[in-house]
């Protein structure tokens, strides 16, 4: 239903910070895990680039209408690409290991999430693997400035060094 209200919705792919949540297992096993195929290229973005896009949109008082605004990182990466970049940027050998969607869901359930939340994550990651995030064009307006390498140097390298 059309309300006539002006709005812009940020549309973000996978967050670089999601990889950082696995620093513990990277330290212990030299690996990180996920259900998406290791060679599937996807856009990733840093949360600081999302915040910058939101601030830019909030400060534009002259705008009206309705619009989806993608916020993409500088390049699409596979999880194998990420593992190579993490290894290079941190000096720690790290590799990606694909797990089943059932294992992925069980990880959420083991942390106490509800069945519906765990299933929601499974559904979201399946849709990402199937290409939901690969539809937006990368343009100067939709591309954040933070590369995954810079993200790793600033966040993962110090965390893995501890």
PDB file of C-alpha atoms in Angstrom:
ATOM      1  CA  UNK A   1       0.000   0.000   0.000  1.00  0.00           C
ATOM      2  CA  UNK A   2       1.341   3.429  -0.950  1.00  0.00           C
ATOM      3  CA  UNK A   3       1.501   5.859   1.966  1.00  0.00           C
ATOM      4  CA  UNK A   4       3.400   8.598   0.219  1.00  0.00           C
ATOM      5  CA  UNK A   5       5.969   8.602   3.017  1.00  0.00           C
ATOM      6  CA  UNK A   6       9.518   9.241   1.908  1.00  0.00           C
ATOM      7  CA  UNK A   7      11.977   6.574   3.002  1.00  0.00           C
ATOM      8  CA  UNK A   8      15.226   4.950   2.038  1.00  0.00           C
ATOM      9  CA  UNK A   9      16.137   1.492   3.222  1.00  0.00           C
ATOM     10  CA  UNK A  10      19.750   0.369   3.492  1.00  0.00           C
ATOM     11  CA  UNK A  11      20.226  -3.052   1.907  1.00  0.00           C
ATOM     12  CA  UNK A  12      23.329  -4.764   3.244  1.00  0.00           C
ATOM     13  CA  UNK A  13      24.920  -8.081   2.339  1.00  0.00           C
ATOM     14  CA  UNK A  14      27.050 -10.126   4.717  1.00  0.00           C
ATOM     15  CA  UNK A  15      28.932  -8.128   7.335  1.00  0.00           C
ATOM     16  CA  UNK A  16      32.707  -8.369   7.598  1.00  0.00           C
ATOM     17  CA  UNK A  17      32.203  -8.386  11.362  1.00  0.00           C
ATOM     18  CA  UNK A  18      30.456 -11.777  11.126  1.00  0.00           C
ATOM     19  CA  UNK A  19      33.824 -13.313  10.290  1.00  0.00           C
ATOM     20  CA  UNK A  20      35.375 -11.609  13.322  1.00  0.00           C
ATOM     21  CA  UNK A  21      32.944 -13.470  15.595  1.00  0.00           C
ATOM     22  CA  UNK A  22      34.974 -16.604  14.862  1.00  0.00           C
ATOM     23  CA  UNK A  23      38.323 -15.298  16.136  1.00  0.00           C
ATOM     24  CA  UNK A  24      38.317 -17.899  18.926  1.00  0.00           C
ATOM     25  CA  UNK A  25      38.080 -20.851  16.578  1.00  0.00           C
ATOM     26  CA  UNK A  26      40.593 -19.225  14.231  1.00  0.00           C
ATOM     27  CA  UNK A  27      43.046 -19.124  17.141  1.00  0.00           C
ATOM     28  CA  UNK A  28      42.281 -22.664  18.317  1.00  0.00           C
ATOM     29  CA  UNK A  29      41.929 -24.471  14.988  1.00  0.00           C
ATOM     30  CA  UNK A  30      43.172 -22.109  12.283  1.00  0.00           C
ATOM     31  CA  UNK A  31      39.738 -22.284  10.697  1.00  0.00           C
ATOM     32  CA  UNK A  32      36.400 -20.545  10.430  1.00  0.00           C
ATOM     33  CA  UNK A  33      33.131 -22.156   9.465  1.00  0.00           C
ATOM     34  CA  UNK A  34      29.913 -21.516   7.568  1.00  0.00           C
ATOM     35  CA  UNK A  35      27.311 -23.244   5.428  1.00  0.00           C
ATOM     36  CA  UNK A  36      27.968 -21.410   2.163  1.00  0.00           C
ATOM     37  CA  UNK A  37      30.199 -23.056  -0.472  1.00  0.00           C
ATOM     38  CA  UNK A  38      33.812 -21.944  -0.094  1.00  0.00           C
ATOM     39  CA  UNK A  39      34.094 -20.648  -3.659  1.00  0.00           C
ATOM     40  CA  UNK A  40      30.786 -18.706  -3.778  1.00  0.00           C
ATOM     41  CA  UNK A  41      31.593 -15.017  -4.355  1.00  0.00           C
ATOM     42  CA  UNK A  42      29.461 -12.651  -2.290  1.00  0.00           C
ATOM     43  CA  UNK A  43      29.511  -8.982  -1.367  1.00  0.00           C
ATOM     44  CA  UNK A  44      30.651  -8.190   2.168  1.00  0.00           C
ATOM     45  CA  UNK A  45      30.494  -4.809   3.858  1.00  0.00           C
ATOM     46  CA  UNK A  46      31.939  -3.243   6.991  1.00  0.00           C
ATOM     47  CA  UNK A  47      29.507  -1.829   9.536  1.00  0.00           C
ATOM     48  CA  UNK A  48      31.373   1.482   9.545  1.00  0.00           C
ATOM     49  CA  UNK A  49      30.579   1.819   5.827  1.00  0.00           C
ATOM     50  CA  UNK A  50      26.923   1.115   6.613  1.00  0.00           C
ATOM     51  CA  UNK A  51      26.988   3.825   9.283  1.00  0.00           C
ATOM     52  CA  UNK A  52      28.590   6.299   6.866  1.00  0.00           C
ATOM     53  CA  UNK A  53      25.894   5.553   4.261  1.00  0.00           C
ATOM     54  CA  UNK A  54      23.147   6.033   6.851  1.00  0.00           C
ATOM     55  CA  UNK A  55      24.655   9.326   8.048  1.00  0.00           C
ATOM     56  CA  UNK A  56      24.901  10.556   4.462  1.00  0.00           C
ATOM     57  CA  UNK A  57      21.240   9.701   3.855  1.00  0.00           C
ATOM     58  CA  UNK A  58      20.073  11.309   7.123  1.00  0.00           C
ATOM     59  CA  UNK A  59      21.888  14.533   6.270  1.00  0.00           C
ATOM     60  CA  UNK A  60      20.215  14.820   2.845  1.00  0.00           C
ATOM     61  CA  UNK A  61      17.110  16.859   3.721  1.00  0.00           C
ATOM     62  CA  UNK A  62      16.223  17.608   0.093  1.00  0.00           C
ATOM     63  CA  UNK A  63      15.494  14.025  -0.848  1.00  0.00           C
ATOM     64  CA  UNK A  64      11.996  12.584  -1.250  1.00  0.00           C
ATOM     65  CA  UNK A  65      10.594   9.330  -2.564  1.00  0.00           C
ATOM     66  CA  UNK A  66      11.177   5.693  -1.764  1.00  0.00           C
ATOM     67  CA  UNK A  67      14.410   3.893  -2.467  1.00  0.00           C
ATOM     68  CA  UNK A  68      16.486   0.857  -1.568  1.00  0.00           C
ATOM     69  CA  UNK A  69      20.136   1.813  -1.032  1.00  0.00           C
ATOM     70  CA  UNK A  70      22.634  -1.060  -1.282  1.00  0.00           C
ATOM     71  CA  UNK A  71      25.848  -0.791   0.755  1.00  0.00           C
ATOM     72  CA  UNK A  72      28.465  -3.092  -0.762  1.00  0.00           C
ATOM     73  CA  UNK A  73      32.119  -3.619  -0.011  1.00  0.00           C
ATOM     74  CA  UNK A  74      34.730  -2.852  -2.674  1.00  0.00           C
ATOM     75  CA  UNK A  75      34.669  -6.387  -4.112  1.00  0.00           C
ATOM     76  CA  UNK A  76      32.861  -9.707  -3.975  1.00  0.00           C
ATOM     77  CA  UNK A  77      34.807 -12.381  -2.114  1.00  0.00           C
ATOM     78  CA  UNK A  78      34.506 -16.098  -1.591  1.00  0.00           C
ATOM     79  CA  UNK A  79      35.173 -17.618   1.806  1.00  0.00           C
ATOM     80  CA  UNK A  80      38.365 -19.080   0.330  1.00  0.00           C
ATOM     81  CA  UNK A  81      39.331 -15.519  -0.671  1.00  0.00           C
ATOM     82  CA  UNK A  82      38.607 -14.370   2.868  1.00  0.00           C
ATOM     83  CA  UNK A  83      40.765 -17.148   4.344  1.00  0.00           C
ATOM     84  CA  UNK A  84      43.690 -16.137   2.110  1.00  0.00           C
ATOM     85  CA  UNK A  85      43.288 -12.456   3.018  1.00  0.00           C
ATOM     86  CA  UNK A  86      43.022 -13.236   6.747  1.00  0.00           C
ATOM     87  CA  UNK A  87      46.155 -15.395   6.544  1.00  0.00           C
ATOM     88  CA  UNK A  88      48.093 -12.696   4.689  1.00  0.00           C
ATOM     89  CA  UNK A  89      46.901  -9.762   6.806  1.00  0.00           C
ATOM     90  CA  UNK A  90      47.373 -11.458  10.180  1.00  0.00           C
ATOM     91  CA  UNK A  91      50.334 -13.734   9.535  1.00  0.00           C
ATOM     92  CA  UNK A  92      48.220 -16.603  10.910  1.00  0.00           C
ATOM     93  CA  UNK A  93      47.309 -19.450   8.546  1.00  0.00           C
ATOM     94  CA  UNK A  94      43.516 -19.690   8.427  1.00  0.00           C
ATOM     95  CA  UNK A  95      41.212 -21.712   6.195  1.00  0.00           C
ATOM     96  CA  UNK A  96      37.465 -21.870   5.683  1.00  0.00           C
ATOM     97  CA  UNK A  97      35.531 -25.081   6.308  1.00  0.00           C
ATOM     98  CA  UNK A  98      32.038 -25.485   4.906  1.00  0.00           C
ATOM     99  CA  UNK A  99      29.553 -27.132   7.259  1.00  0.00           C
ATOM    100  CA  UNK A 100      26.052 -28.392   6.578  1.00  0.00           C
ATOM    101  CA  UNK A 101      23.041 -26.178   7.093  1.00  0.00           C
ATOM    102  CA  UNK A 102      21.935 -28.586   9.820  1.00  0.00           C
ATOM    103  CA  UNK A 103      25.238 -28.109  11.671  1.00  0.00           C
ATOM    104  CA  UNK A 104      24.891 -24.348  11.189  1.00  0.00           C
ATOM    105  CA  UNK A 105      21.413 -24.418  12.710  1.00  0.00           C
ATOM    106  CA  UNK A 106      22.556 -26.609  15.603  1.00  0.00           C
ATOM    107  CA  UNK A 107      25.219 -24.033  16.508  1.00  0.00           C
ATOM    108  CA  UNK A 108      22.498 -21.435  17.041  1.00  0.00           C
ATOM    109  CA  UNK A 109      20.318 -23.830  19.015  1.00  0.00           C
ATOM    110  CA  UNK A 110      23.296 -24.791  21.205  1.00  0.00           C
ATOM    111  CA  UNK A 111      23.739 -21.092  22.066  1.00  0.00           C
ATOM    112  CA  UNK A 112      20.138 -20.932  23.256  1.00  0.00           C
ATOM    113  CA  UNK A 113      18.381 -19.322  20.315  1.00  0.00           C
ATOM    114  CA  UNK A 114      14.839 -20.360  19.544  1.00  0.00           C
ATOM    115  CA  UNK A 115      14.011 -22.795  16.758  1.00  0.00           C
ATOM    116  CA  UNK A 116      12.511 -19.980  14.675  1.00  0.00           C
ATOM    117  CA  UNK A 117      15.574 -17.733  15.031  1.00  0.00           C
ATOM    118  CA  UNK A 118      17.926 -20.605  14.153  1.00  0.00           C
ATOM    119  CA  UNK A 119      15.786 -21.461  11.118  1.00  0.00           C
ATOM    120  CA  UNK A 120      15.731 -17.788  10.153  1.00  0.00           C
ATOM    121  CA  UNK A 121      19.524 -17.771   9.984  1.00  0.00           C
ATOM    122  CA  UNK A 122      19.486 -20.922   7.856  1.00  0.00           C
ATOM    123  CA  UNK A 123      16.937 -19.379   5.487  1.00  0.00           C
ATOM    124  CA  UNK A 124      18.892 -16.118   5.280  1.00  0.00           C
ATOM    125  CA  UNK A 125      22.203 -17.836   4.506  1.00  0.00           C
ATOM    126  CA  UNK A 126      20.563 -20.096   1.914  1.00  0.00           C
ATOM    127  CA  UNK A 127      19.133 -17.050   0.159  1.00  0.00           C
ATOM    128  CA  UNK A 128      22.575 -15.427   0.204  1.00  0.00           C
ATOM    129  CA  UNK A 129      24.136 -18.561  -1.274  1.00  0.00           C
ATOM    130  CA  UNK A 130      21.421 -18.514  -3.957  1.00  0.00           C
ATOM    131  CA  UNK A 131      22.324 -14.936  -4.925  1.00  0.00           C
ATOM    132  CA  UNK A 132      19.957 -12.546  -3.141  1.00  0.00           C
ATOM    133  CA  UNK A 133      22.894 -10.220  -2.399  1.00  0.00           C
ATOM    134  CA  UNK A 134      24.336 -10.395  -5.911  1.00  0.00           C
ATOM    135  CA  UNK A 135      21.634  -8.300  -7.561  1.00  0.00           C
ATOM    136  CA  UNK A 136      22.779  -4.742  -6.773  1.00  0.00           C
ATOM    137  CA  UNK A 137      25.208  -2.965  -9.069  1.00  0.00           C
ATOM    138  CA  UNK A 138      28.466  -1.810  -7.540  1.00  0.00           C
ATOM    139  CA  UNK A 139      28.701   1.937  -8.185  1.00  0.00           C
ATOM    140  CA  UNK A 140      30.538   4.748  -6.374  1.00  0.00           C
ATOM    141  CA  UNK A 141      27.301   5.453  -4.482  1.00  0.00           C
ATOM    142  CA  UNK A 142      26.772   1.847  -3.378  1.00  0.00           C
ATOM    143  CA  UNK A 143      30.376   0.907  -2.596  1.00  0.00           C
ATOM    144  CA  UNK A 144      31.899   1.287   0.847  1.00  0.00           C
ATOM    145  CA  UNK A 145      35.554   2.168   1.243  1.00  0.00           C
ATOM    146  CA  UNK A 146      36.671  -0.554   3.652  1.00  0.00           C
ATOM    147  CA  UNK A 147      38.367  -3.494   1.954  1.00  0.00           C
ATOM    148  CA  UNK A 148      38.366  -6.861   3.682  1.00  0.00           C
ATOM    149  CA  UNK A 149      42.173  -6.677   3.913  1.00  0.00           C
ATOM    150  CA  UNK A 150      42.009  -3.353   5.787  1.00  0.00           C
ATOM    151  CA  UNK A 151      39.268  -4.771   8.008  1.00  0.00           C
ATOM    152  CA  UNK A 152      41.486  -7.771   8.831  1.00  0.00           C
ATOM    153  CA  UNK A 153      44.522  -5.608   9.553  1.00  0.00           C
ATOM    154  CA  UNK A 154      42.527  -3.368  11.880  1.00  0.00           C
ATOM    155  CA  UNK A 155      40.329  -5.932  13.645  1.00  0.00           C
ATOM    156  CA  UNK A 156      41.432  -9.540  13.164  1.00  0.00           C
ATOM    157  CA  UNK A 157      45.211  -9.075  13.366  1.00  0.00           C
ATOM    158  CA  UNK A 158      45.096  -7.523  16.857  1.00  0.00           C
ATOM    159  CA  UNK A 159      42.495 -10.057  18.030  1.00  0.00           C
ATOM    160  CA  UNK A 160      44.513 -13.038  16.764  1.00  0.00           C
ATOM    161  CA  UNK A 161      47.732 -11.650  18.277  1.00  0.00           C
ATOM    162  CA  UNK A 162      46.346 -11.760  21.836  1.00  0.00           C
TER     163      UNK A 162
END
